[in-house]
mmCIF file of C-alpha atoms and ligand atoms in Angstrom:
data_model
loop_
_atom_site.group_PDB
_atom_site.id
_atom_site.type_symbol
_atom_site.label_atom_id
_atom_site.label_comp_id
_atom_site.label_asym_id
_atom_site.label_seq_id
_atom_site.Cartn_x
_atom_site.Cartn_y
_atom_site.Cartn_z
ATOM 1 C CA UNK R 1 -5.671 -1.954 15.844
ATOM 2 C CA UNK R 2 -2.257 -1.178 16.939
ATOM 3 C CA UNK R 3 0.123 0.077 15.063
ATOM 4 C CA UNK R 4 2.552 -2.447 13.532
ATOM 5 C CA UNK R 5 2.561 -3.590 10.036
ATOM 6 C CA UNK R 6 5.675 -2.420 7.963
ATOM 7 C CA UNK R 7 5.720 -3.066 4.263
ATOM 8 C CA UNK R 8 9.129 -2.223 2.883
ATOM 9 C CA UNK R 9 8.496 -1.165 -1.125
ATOM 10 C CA UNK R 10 10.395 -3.398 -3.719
ATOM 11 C CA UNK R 11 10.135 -0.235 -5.900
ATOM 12 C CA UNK R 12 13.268 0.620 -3.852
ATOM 13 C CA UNK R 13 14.806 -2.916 -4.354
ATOM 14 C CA UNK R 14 17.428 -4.048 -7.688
ATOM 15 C CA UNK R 15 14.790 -4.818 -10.175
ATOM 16 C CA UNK R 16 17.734 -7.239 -11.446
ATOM 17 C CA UNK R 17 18.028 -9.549 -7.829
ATOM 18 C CA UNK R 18 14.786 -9.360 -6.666
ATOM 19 C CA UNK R 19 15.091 -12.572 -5.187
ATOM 20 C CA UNK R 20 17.857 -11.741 -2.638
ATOM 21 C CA UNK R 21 15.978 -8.122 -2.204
ATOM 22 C CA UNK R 22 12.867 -10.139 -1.421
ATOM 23 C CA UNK R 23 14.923 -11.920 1.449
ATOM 24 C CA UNK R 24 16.743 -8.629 2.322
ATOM 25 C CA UNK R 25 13.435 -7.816 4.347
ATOM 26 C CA UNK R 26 11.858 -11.110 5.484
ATOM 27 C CA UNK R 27 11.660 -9.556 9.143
ATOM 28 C CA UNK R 28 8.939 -7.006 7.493
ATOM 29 C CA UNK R 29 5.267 -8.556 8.012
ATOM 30 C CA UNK R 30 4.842 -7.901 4.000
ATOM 31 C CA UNK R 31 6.328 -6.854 0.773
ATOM 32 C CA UNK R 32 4.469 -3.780 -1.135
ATOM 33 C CA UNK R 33 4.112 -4.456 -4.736
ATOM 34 C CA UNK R 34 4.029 -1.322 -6.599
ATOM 35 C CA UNK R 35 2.502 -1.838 -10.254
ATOM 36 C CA UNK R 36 2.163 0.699 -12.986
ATOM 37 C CA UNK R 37 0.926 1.269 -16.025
ATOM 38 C CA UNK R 38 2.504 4.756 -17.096
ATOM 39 C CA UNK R 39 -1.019 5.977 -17.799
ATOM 40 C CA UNK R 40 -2.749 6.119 -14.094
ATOM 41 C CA UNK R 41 0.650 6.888 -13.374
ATOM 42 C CA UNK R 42 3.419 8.476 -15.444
ATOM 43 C CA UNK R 43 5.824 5.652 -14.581
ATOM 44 C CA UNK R 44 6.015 1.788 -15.753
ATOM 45 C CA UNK R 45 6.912 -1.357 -13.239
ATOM 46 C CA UNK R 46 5.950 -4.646 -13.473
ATOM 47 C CA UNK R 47 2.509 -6.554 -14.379
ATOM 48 C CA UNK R 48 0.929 -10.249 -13.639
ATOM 49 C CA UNK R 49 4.079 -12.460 -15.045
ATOM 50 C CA UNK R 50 6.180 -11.080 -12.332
ATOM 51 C CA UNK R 51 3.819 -10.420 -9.949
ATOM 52 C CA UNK R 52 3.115 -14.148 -10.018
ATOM 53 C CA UNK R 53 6.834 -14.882 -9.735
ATOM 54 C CA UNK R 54 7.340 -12.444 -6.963
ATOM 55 C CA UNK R 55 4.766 -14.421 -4.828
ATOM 56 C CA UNK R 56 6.848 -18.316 -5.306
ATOM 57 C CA UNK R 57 9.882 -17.133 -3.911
ATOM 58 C CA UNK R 58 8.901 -14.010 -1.837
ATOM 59 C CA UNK R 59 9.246 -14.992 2.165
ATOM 60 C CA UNK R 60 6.475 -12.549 3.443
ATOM 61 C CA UNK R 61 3.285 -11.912 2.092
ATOM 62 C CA UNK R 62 2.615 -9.728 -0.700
ATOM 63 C CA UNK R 63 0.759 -6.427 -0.736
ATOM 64 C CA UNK R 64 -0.022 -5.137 -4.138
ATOM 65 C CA UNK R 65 -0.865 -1.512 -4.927
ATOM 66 C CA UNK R 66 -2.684 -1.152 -8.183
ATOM 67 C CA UNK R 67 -1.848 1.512 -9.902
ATOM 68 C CA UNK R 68 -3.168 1.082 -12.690
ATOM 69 C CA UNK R 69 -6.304 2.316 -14.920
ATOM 70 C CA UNK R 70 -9.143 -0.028 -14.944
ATOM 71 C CA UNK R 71 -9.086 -1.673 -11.861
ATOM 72 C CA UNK R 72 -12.038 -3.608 -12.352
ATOM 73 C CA UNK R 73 -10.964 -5.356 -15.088
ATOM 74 C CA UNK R 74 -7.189 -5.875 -13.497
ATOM 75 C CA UNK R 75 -7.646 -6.332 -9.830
ATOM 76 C CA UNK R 76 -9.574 -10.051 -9.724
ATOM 77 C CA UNK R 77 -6.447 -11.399 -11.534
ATOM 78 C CA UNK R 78 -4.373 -10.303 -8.974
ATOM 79 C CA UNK R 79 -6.005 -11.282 -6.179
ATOM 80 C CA UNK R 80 -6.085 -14.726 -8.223
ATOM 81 C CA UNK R 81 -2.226 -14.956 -7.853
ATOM 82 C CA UNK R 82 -3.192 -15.884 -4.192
ATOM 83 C CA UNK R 83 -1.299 -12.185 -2.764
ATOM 84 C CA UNK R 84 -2.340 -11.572 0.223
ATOM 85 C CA UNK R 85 -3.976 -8.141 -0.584
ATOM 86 C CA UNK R 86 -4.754 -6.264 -3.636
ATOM 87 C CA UNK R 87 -5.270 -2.570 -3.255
ATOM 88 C CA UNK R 88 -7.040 -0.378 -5.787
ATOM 89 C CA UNK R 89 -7.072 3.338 -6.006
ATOM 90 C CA UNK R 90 -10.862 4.482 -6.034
ATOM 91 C CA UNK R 91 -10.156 6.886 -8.934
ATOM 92 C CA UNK R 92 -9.342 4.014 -11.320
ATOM 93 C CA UNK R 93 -12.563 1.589 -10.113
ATOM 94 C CA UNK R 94 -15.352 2.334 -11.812
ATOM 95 C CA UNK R 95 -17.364 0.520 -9.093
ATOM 96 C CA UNK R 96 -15.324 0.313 -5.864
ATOM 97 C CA UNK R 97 -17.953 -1.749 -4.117
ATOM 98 C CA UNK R 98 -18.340 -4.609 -6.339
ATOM 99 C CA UNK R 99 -14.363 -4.994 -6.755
ATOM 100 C CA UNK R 100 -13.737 -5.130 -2.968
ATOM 101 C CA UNK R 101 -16.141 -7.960 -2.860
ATOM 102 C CA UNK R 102 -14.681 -9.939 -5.909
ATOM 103 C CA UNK R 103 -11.095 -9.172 -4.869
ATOM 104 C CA UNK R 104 -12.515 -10.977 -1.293
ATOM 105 C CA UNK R 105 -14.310 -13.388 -3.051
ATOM 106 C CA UNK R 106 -11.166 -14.301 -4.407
ATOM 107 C CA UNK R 107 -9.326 -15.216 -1.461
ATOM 108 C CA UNK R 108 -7.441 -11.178 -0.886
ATOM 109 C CA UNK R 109 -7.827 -8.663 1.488
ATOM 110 C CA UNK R 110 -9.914 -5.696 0.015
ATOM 111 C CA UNK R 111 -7.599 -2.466 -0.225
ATOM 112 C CA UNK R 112 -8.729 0.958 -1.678
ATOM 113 C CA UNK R 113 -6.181 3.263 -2.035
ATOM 114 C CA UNK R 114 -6.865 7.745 -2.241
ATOM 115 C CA UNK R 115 -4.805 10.034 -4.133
ATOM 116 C CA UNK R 116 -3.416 13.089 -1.757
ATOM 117 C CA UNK R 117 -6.365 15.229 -3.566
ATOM 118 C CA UNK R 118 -8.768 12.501 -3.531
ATOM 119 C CA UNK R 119 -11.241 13.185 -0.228
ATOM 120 C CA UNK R 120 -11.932 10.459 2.212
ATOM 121 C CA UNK R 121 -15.627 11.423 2.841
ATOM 122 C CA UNK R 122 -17.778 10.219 0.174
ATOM 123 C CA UNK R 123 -15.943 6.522 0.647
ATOM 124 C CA UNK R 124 -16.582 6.275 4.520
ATOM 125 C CA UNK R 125 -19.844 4.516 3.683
ATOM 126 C CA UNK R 126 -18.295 1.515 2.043
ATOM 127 C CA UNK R 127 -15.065 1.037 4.623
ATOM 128 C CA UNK R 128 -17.215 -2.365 5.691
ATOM 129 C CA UNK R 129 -16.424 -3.564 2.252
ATOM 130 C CA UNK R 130 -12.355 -2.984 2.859
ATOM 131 C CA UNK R 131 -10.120 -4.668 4.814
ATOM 132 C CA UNK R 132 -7.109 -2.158 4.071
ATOM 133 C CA UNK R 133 -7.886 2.176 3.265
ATOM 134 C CA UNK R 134 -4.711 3.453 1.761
ATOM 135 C CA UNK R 135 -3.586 6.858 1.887
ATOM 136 C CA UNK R 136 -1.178 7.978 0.086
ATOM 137 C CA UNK R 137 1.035 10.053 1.410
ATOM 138 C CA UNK R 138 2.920 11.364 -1.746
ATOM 139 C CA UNK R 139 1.577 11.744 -5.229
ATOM 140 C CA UNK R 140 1.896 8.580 -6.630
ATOM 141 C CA UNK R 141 4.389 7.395 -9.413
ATOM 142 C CA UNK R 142 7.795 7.443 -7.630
ATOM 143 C CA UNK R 143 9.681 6.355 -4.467
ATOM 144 C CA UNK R 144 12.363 8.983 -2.536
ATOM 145 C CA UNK R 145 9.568 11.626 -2.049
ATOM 146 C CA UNK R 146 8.995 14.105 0.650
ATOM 147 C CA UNK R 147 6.084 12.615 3.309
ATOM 148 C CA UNK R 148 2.983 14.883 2.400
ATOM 149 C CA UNK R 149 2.143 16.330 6.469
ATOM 150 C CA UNK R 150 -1.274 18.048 4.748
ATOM 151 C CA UNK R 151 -2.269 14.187 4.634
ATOM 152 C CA UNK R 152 -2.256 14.282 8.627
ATOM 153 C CA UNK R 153 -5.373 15.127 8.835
ATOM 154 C CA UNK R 154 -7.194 13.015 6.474
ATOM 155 C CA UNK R 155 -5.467 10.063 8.170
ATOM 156 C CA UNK R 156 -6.827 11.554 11.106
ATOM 157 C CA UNK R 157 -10.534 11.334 9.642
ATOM 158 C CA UNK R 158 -10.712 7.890 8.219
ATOM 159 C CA UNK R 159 -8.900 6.589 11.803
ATOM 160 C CA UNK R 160 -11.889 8.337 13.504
ATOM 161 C CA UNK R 161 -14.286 6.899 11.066
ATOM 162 C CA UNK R 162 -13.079 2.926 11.378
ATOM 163 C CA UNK R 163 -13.250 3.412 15.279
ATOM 164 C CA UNK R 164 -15.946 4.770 15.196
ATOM 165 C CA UNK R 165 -17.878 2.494 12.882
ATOM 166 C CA UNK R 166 -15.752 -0.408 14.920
ATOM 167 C CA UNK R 167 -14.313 -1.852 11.602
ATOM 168 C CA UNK R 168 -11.402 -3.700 11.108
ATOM 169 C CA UNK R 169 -9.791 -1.789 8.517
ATOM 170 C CA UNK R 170 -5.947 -1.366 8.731
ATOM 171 C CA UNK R 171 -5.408 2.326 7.463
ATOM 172 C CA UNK R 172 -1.750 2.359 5.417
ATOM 173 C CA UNK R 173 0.346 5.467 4.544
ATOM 174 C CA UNK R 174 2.542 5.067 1.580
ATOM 175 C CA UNK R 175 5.295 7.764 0.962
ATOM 176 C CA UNK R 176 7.849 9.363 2.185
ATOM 177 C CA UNK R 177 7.682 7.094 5.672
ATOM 178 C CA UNK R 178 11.343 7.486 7.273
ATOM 179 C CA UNK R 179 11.452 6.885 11.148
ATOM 180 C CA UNK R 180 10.525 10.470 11.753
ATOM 181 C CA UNK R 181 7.189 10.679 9.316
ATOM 182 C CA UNK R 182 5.718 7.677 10.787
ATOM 183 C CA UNK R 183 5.624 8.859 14.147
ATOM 184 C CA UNK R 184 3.199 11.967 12.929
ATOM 185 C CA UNK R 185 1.331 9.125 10.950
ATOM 186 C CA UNK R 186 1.079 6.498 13.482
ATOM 187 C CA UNK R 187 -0.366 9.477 16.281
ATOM 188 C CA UNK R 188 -2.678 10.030 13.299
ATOM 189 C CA UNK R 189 -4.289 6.746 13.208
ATOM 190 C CA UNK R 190 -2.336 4.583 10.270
ATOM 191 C CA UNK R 191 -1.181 1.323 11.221
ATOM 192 C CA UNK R 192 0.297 0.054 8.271
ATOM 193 C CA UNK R 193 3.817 1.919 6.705
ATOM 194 C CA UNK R 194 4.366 1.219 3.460
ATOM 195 C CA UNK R 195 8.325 2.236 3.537
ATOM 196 C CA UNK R 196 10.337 1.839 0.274
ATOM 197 C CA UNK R 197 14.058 4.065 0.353
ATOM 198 C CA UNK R 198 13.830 4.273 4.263
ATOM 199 C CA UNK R 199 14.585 0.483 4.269
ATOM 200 C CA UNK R 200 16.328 -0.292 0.628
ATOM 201 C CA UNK R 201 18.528 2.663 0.862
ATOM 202 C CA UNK R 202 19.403 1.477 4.805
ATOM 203 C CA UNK R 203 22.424 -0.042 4.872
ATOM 204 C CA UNK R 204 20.962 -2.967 7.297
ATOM 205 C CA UNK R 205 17.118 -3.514 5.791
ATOM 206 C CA UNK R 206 15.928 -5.392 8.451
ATOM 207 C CA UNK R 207 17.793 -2.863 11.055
ATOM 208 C CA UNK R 208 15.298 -0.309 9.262
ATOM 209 C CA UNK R 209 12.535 -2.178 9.300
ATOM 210 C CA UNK R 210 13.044 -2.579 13.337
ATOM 211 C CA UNK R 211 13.654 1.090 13.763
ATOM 212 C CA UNK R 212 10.669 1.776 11.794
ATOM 213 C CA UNK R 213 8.599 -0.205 13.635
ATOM 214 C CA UNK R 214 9.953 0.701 16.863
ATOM 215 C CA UNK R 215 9.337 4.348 16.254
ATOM 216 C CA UNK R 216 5.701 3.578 14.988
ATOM 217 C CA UNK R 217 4.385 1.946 18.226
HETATM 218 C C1 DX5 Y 301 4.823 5.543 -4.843
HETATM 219 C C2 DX5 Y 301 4.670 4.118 -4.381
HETATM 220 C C3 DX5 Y 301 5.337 3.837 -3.101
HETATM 221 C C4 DX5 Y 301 6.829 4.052 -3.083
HETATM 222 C C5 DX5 Y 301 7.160 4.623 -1.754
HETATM 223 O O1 DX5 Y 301 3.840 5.842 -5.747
HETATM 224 O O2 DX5 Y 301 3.300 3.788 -4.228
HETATM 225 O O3 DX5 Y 301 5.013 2.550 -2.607
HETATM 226 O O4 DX5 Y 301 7.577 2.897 -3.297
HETATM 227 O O5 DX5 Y 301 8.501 4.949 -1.732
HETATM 228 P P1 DX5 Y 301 9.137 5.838 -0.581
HETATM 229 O O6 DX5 Y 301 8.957 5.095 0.712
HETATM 230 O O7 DX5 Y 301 10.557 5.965 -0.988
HETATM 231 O O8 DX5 Y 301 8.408 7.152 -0.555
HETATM 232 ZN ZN1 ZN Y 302 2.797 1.939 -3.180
#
């Protein structure tokens, strides 16, 4: 899969005109949804109501990063908003397998998403089940962090392991993604940049979003 998919972060956006933030970046090929529950994650966003709002007015699909304890119980109502993909992080699922398959069951791509500690290797059995492997690329909880280069290599592993398995499973980096990290990740293997104060603090979003993209392929 070539590299190509940026999804700018709302968490970056004005909570207060997310609307007009929303059509700020309608040259991206998605919009990353980050929700928290200030217990996976000690910081709070947004949940279903606005979630659901986000996806009648939004111009680009919606990618929505769970995170968020008890992902099995969460996820399927998600996915039932009709988003285009719900990611999960694997430390939160208590069974990883039989969400991907409801969340696809219910009309979503499949994403799993790995904490910069979590290790790829005892989830490279199940990457038939995903359509998306996140890794993150900062701890997760807050946007304006430093890209994580120790994730380099990881990236590097699960790349390997979708080519070499022939799967097509879109590997995304969130964090820290300016238009000099996602060069490193993109010779790494990830193909979709989650990019949140890169592109909202940019003057021009959708000049950042082309830059970005530009410097990815
Ligand atoms: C952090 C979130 C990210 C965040 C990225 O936990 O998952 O999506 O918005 O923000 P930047 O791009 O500023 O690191
Ligand atoms: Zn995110």
């Amino acid at each position: 899969m070539r590299s190509c998919c940026i999804h700018p972060s709302i968490l970056s956006a004005d909570f207060v005109n997310l609307q007009s933030e929303l059509d700020r970046i309608s040259s991206a090929d998605s919009v990353h949804v980050d929700v928290m529950d200030n217990s996976f994650v000690p910081n709070l966003t947004l949940g279903l109501p606005v979630v659901k709002r986000i996806q009648a007015v939004s111009p680009v699909p919606l990618d929505v990063h769970l995170m968020i304890d008890d992902a099995d119980r969460w996820a399927p109502e998600y996915a039932a908003v009709g988003v285009a993909s719900v990611t999960f992080h694997a430390e939160a699922a208590q069974a990883p397998i039989r969400l991907a398959r409801e969340l696809r069951s219910g009309g979503a791509r499949a994403g799993m998403a790995l904490r910069p500690v979590t290790a790829v290797e005892p989830y490279l059995d199940m990457l038939g089940e995903l359509d998306m492997l996140l890794i993150m690329t900062v701890e997760p909880g807050f946007g304006g962090q430093s890209f994580l280069d120790v994730m380099l290599p990881k990236i590097r592993r699960a790349a390997e392991a979708v080519r070499g398995a022939d799967l097509p499973v879109a590997i995304q980096v969130d964090g820290g993604i300016t238009e000099e990290t996602i060069v490193r990740a993109a010779e790494a293997g990830a193909t979709v940049f989650v990019a949140g104060s890169s592109v909202y603090g940019a003057d021009d979003p959708t000049a950042a979003i082309t830059a970005l993209r530009r410097a990815a392929s």
